[in-house]
mmCIF file of C-alpha atoms in Angstrom:
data_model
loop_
_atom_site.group_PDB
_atom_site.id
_atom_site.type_symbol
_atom_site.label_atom_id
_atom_site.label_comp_id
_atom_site.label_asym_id
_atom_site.label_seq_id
_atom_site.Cartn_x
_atom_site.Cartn_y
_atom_site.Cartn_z
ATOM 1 C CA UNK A 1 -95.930 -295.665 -4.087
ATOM 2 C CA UNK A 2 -93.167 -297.776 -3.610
ATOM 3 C CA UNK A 3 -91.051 -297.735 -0.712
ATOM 4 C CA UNK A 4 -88.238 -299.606 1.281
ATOM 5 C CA UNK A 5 -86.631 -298.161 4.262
ATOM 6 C CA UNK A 6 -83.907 -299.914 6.053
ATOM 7 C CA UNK A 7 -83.076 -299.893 9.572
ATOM 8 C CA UNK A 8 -80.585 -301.316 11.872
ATOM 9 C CA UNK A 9 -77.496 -300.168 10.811
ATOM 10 C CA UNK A 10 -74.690 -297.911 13.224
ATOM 11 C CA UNK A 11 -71.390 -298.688 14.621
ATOM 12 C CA UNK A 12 -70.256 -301.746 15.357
ATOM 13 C CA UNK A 13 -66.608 -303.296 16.547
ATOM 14 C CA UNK A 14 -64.840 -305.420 14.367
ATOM 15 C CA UNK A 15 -65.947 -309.206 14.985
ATOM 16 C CA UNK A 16 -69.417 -307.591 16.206
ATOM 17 C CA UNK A 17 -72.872 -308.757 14.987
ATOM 18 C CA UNK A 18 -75.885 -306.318 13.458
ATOM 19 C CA UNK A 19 -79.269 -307.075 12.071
ATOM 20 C CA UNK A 20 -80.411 -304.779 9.380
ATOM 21 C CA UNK A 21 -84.109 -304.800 8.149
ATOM 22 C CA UNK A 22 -85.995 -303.477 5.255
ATOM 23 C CA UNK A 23 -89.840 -302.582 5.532
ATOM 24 C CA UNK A 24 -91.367 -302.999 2.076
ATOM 25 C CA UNK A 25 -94.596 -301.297 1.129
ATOM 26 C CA UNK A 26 -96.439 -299.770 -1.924
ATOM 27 C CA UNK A 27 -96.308 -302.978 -3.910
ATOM 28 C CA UNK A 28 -96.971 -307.157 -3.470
ATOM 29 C CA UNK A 29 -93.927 -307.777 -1.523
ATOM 30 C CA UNK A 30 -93.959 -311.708 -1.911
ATOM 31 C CA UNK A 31 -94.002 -311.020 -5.863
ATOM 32 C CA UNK A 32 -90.433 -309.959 -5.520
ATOM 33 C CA UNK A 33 -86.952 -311.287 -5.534
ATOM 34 C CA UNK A 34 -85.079 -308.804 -2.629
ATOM 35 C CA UNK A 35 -81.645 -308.476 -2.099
ATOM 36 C CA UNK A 36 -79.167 -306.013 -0.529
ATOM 37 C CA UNK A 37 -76.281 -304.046 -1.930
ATOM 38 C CA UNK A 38 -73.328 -301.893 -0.416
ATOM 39 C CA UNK A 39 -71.212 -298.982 -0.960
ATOM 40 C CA UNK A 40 -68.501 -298.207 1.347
ATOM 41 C CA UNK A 41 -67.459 -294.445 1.434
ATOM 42 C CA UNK A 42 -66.474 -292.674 -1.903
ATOM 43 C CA UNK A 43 -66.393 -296.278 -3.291
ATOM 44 C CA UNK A 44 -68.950 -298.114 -5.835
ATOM 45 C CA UNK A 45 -72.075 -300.417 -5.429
ATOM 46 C CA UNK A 46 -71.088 -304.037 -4.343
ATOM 47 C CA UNK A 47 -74.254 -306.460 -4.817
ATOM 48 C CA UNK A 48 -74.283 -308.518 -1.419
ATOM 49 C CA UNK A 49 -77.439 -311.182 -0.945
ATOM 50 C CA UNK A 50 -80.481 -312.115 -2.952
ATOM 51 C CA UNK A 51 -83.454 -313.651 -1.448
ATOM 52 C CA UNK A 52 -86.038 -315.789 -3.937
ATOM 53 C CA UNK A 53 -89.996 -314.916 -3.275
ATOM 54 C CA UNK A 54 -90.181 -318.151 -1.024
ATOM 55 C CA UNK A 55 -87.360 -317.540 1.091
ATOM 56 C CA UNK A 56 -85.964 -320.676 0.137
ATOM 57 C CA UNK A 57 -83.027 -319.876 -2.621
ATOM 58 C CA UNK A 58 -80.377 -317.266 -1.270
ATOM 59 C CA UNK A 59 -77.138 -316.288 -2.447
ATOM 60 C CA UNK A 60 -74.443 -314.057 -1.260
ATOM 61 C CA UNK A 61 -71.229 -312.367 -2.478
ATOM 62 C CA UNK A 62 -68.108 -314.401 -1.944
ATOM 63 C CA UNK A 63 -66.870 -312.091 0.597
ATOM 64 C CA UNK A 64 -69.328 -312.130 3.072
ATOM 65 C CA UNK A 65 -70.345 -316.084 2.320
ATOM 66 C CA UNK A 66 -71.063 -317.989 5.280
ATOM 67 C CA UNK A 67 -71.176 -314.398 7.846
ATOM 68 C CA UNK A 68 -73.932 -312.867 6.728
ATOM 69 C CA UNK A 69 -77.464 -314.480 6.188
ATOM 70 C CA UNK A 70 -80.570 -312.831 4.471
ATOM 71 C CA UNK A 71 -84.306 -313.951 5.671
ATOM 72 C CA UNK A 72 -87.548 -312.251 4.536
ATOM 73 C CA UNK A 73 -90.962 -312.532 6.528
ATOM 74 C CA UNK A 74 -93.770 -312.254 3.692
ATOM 75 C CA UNK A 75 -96.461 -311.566 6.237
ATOM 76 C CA UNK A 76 -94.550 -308.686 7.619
ATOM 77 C CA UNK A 77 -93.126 -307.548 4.095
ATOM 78 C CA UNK A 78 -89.755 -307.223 5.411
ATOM 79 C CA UNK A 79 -86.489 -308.680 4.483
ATOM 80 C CA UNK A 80 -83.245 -309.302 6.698
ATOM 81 C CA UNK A 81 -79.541 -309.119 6.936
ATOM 82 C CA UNK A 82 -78.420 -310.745 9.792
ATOM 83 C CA UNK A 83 -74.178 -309.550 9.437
ATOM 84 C CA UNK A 84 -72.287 -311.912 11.770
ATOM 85 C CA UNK A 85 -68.654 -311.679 12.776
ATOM 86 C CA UNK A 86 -68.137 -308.475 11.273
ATOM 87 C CA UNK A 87 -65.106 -306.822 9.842
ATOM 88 C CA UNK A 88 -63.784 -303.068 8.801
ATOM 89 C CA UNK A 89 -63.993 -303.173 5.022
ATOM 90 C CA UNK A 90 -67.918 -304.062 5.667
ATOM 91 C CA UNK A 91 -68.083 -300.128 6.513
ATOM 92 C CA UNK A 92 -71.092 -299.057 3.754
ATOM 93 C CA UNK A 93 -73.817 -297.885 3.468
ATOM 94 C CA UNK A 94 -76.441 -300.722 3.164
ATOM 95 C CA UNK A 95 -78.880 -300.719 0.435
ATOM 96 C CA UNK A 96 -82.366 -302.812 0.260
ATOM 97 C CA UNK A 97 -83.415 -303.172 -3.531
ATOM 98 C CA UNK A 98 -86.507 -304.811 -5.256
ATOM 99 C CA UNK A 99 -85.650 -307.243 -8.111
ATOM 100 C CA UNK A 100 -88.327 -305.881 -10.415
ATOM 101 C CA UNK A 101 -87.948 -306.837 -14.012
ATOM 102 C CA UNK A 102 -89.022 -310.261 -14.513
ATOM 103 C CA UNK A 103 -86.643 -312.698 -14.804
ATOM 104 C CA UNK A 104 -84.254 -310.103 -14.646
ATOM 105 C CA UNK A 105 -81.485 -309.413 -11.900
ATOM 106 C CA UNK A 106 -82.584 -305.443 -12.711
ATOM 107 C CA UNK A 107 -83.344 -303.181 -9.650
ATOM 108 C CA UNK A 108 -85.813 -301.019 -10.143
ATOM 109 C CA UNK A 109 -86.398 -299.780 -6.163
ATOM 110 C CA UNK A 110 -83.405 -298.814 -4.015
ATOM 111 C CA UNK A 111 -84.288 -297.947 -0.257
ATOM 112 C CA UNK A 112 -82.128 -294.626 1.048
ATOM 113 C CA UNK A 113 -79.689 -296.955 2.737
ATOM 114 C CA UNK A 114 -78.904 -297.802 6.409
ATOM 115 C CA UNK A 115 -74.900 -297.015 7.116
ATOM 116 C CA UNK A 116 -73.150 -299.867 9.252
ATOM 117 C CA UNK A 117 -69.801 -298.794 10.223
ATOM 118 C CA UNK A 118 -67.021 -301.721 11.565
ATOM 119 C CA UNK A 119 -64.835 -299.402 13.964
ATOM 120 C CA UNK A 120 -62.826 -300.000 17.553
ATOM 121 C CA UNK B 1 -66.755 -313.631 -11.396
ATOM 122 C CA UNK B 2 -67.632 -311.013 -14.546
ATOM 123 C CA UNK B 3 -65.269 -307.251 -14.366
ATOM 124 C CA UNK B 4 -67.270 -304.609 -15.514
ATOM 125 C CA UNK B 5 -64.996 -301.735 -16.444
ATOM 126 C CA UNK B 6 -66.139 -298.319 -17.084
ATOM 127 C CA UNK B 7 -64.510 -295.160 -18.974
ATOM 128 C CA UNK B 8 -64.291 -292.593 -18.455
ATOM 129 C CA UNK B 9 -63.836 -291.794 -14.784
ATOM 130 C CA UNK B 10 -65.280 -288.366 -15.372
ATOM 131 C CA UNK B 11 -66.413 -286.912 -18.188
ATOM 132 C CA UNK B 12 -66.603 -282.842 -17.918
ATOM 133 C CA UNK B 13 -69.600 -282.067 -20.200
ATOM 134 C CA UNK B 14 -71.144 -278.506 -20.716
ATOM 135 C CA UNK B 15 -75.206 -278.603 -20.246
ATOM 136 C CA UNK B 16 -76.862 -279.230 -23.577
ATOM 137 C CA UNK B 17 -73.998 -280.933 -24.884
ATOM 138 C CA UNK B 18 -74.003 -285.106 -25.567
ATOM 139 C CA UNK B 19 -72.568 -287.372 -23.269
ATOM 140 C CA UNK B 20 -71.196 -290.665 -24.021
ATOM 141 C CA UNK B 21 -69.993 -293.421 -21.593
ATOM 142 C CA UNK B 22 -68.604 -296.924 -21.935
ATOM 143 C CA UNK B 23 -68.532 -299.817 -20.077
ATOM 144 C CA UNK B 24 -67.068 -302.888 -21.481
ATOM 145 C CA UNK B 25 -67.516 -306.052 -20.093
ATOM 146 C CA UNK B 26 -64.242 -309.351 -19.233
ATOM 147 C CA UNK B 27 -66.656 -311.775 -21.406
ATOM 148 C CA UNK B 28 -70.053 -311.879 -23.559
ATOM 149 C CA UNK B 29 -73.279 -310.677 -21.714
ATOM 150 C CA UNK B 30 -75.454 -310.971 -24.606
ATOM 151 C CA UNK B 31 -77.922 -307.634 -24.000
ATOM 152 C CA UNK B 32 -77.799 -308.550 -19.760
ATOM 153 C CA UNK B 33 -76.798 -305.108 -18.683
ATOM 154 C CA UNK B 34 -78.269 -302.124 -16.918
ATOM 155 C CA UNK B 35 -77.193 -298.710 -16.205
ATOM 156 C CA UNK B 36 -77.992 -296.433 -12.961
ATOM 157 C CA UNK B 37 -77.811 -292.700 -12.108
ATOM 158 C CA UNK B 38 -76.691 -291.749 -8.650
ATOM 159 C CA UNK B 39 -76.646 -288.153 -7.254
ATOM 160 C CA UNK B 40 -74.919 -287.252 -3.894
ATOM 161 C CA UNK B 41 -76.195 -288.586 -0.583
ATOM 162 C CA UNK B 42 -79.236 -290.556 -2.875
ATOM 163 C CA UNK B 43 -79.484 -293.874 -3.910
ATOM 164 C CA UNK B 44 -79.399 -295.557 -7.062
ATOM 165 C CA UNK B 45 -81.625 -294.971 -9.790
ATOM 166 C CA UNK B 46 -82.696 -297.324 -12.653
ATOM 167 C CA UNK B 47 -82.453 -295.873 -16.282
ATOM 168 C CA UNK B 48 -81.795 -298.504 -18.844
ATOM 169 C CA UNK B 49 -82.060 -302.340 -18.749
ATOM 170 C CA UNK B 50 -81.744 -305.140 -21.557
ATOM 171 C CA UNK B 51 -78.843 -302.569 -22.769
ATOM 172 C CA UNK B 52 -81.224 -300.596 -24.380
ATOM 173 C CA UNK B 53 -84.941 -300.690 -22.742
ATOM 174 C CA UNK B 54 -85.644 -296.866 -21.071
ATOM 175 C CA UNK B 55 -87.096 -298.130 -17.464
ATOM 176 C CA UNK B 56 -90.320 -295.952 -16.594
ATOM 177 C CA UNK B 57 -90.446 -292.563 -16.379
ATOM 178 C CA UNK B 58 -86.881 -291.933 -17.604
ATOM 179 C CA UNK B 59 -86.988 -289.498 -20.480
ATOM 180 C CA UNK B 60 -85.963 -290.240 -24.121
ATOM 181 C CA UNK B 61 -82.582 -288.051 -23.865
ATOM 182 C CA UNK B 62 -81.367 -291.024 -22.316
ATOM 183 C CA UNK B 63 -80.227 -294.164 -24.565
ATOM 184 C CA UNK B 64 -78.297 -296.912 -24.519
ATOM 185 C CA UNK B 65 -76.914 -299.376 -26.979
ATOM 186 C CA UNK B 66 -74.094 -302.196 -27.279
ATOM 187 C CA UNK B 67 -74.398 -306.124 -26.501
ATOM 188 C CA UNK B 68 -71.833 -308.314 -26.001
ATOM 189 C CA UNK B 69 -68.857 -306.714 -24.142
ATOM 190 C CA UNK B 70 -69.420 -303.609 -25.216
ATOM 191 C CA UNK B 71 -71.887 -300.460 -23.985
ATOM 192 C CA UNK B 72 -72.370 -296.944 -24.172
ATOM 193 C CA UNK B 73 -74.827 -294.893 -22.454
ATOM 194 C CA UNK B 74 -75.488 -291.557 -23.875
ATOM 195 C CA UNK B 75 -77.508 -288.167 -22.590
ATOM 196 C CA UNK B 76 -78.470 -286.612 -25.845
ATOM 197 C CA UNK B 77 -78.500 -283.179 -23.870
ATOM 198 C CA UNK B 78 -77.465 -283.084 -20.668
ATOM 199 C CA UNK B 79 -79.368 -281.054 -18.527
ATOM 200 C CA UNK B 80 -78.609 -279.959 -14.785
ATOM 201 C CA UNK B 81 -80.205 -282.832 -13.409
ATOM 202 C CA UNK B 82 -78.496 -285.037 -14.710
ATOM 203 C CA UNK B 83 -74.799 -284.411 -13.363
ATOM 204 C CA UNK B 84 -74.305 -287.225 -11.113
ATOM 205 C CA UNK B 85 -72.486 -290.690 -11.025
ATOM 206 C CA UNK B 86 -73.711 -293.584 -13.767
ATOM 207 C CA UNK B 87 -73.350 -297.089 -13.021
ATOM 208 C CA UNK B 88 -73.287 -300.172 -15.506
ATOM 209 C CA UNK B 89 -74.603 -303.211 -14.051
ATOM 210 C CA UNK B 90 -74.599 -307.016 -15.862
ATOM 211 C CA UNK B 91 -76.615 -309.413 -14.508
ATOM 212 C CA UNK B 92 -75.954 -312.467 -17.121
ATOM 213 C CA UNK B 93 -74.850 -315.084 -14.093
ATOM 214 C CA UNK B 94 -73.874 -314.747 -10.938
ATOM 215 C CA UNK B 95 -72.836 -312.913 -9.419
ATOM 216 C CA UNK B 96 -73.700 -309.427 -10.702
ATOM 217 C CA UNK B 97 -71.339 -306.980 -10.465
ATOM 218 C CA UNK B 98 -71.093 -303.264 -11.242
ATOM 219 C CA UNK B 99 -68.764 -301.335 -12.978
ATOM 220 C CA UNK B 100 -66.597 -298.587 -10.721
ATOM 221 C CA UNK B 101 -68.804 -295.700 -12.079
ATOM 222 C CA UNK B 102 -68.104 -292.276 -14.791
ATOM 223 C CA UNK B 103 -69.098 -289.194 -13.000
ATOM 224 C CA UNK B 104 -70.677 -286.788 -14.715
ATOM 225 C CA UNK B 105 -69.322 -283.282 -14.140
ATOM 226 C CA UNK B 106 -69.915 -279.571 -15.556
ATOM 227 C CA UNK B 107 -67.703 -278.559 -17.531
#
């Protein structure tokens, strides 16, 4: 069975730094494409960072370009957000998600989300 | 950056009736475009892909159609399962973006 199960999020202050990780398992991890999406509160998805297979092609929403950097360890079948300088309207709930289809940007495996809230 | 625009907001449907919901896209996305199902306090699911292709294990009551800019997603029946929030997705370039959802509500 596949499964991906976040961790790391919780409340932060505004220009504050969190590391959010997703433990992958149930499937070939470094076979996949990863990335992470968002939904702030009563609000829609938001597709944030995509990691290639390698680790060595990542890309990342204009608004958090340059603050946030995702990593992925294929011998611990984990992938990372590392969310730097941190602001309020990054308040969501943090979704890890397997790129499944091939070739496609689908996703076909959504973790249950880690919540990261930007407060004072 | 692609908008992804979705009508309605709700729809109020009455179990065992059809549903039908649209999303339209700013520009051409060819078939690139995916729809998901969310239900409170879950996370997204995956139902449809390539505009059209059922992903596995979601039943046939569920269908979509359109290329281009324009999509519909339809529940042939709806049963009580599946009130709940539907995404559309396209993922012809980068970035992808969703649209801002049609929840699905009893009627």
């Amino acid at each position: 069975e596949v499964q991906l199960v976040e961790s790391g999020g919780g409340l932060v202050q505004p220009g504050g730094s969190l590391r959010l990780s997703c433990a992958a398992s149930g499937f070939t991890f470094s076979n996949y494409w990863m990335h992470w999406v968002r939904q702030a509160p009563g609000k829609g998805l938001v597709w944030v960072s995509r990691i290639n297979i390698a680790g060595s092609d990542t890309g990342y929403a204009d608004s958090v370009k340059g603050r946030f950097t995702i990593s992925r360890d294929n011998a611990k079948n984990t992938v990372y957000l590392q969310m730097n300088s941190l602001r309020p309207e990054d308040t969501a709930v943090y979704f890890c998600v397997r790129d499944g289809i091939v070739g496609l940007t689908v996703f076909d495996y959504w973790g249950q989300g880690t919540l990261v809230t930007v407060s004072s | 950056e692609i908008v992804m625009t979705q009508s309605p907001a709700t729809l109020s449907v009455s179990p065992g009736e059809r549903a039908t919901l649209s999303c339209r896209a700013s520009q051409s996305i060819d078939s690139n475009l995916a729809w998901y199902q969310q239900k409170p306090g879950q996370a997204p699911r995956l139902l449809i892909y390539g505009a059209s292709t059922r992903a596995t294990g979601i039943p046939a009551r569920f269908s979509g159609s359109g290329s281009g800019t324009e999509f519909t997603l339809t529940i042939s029946s709806l049963q009580s399962e599946d009130f709940a929030v539907y995404y559309c997705q396209h993922y012809n370039n980068w970035p992808v973006t969703f649209g801002g959802g049609t929840k699905v509500e009893i009627k």
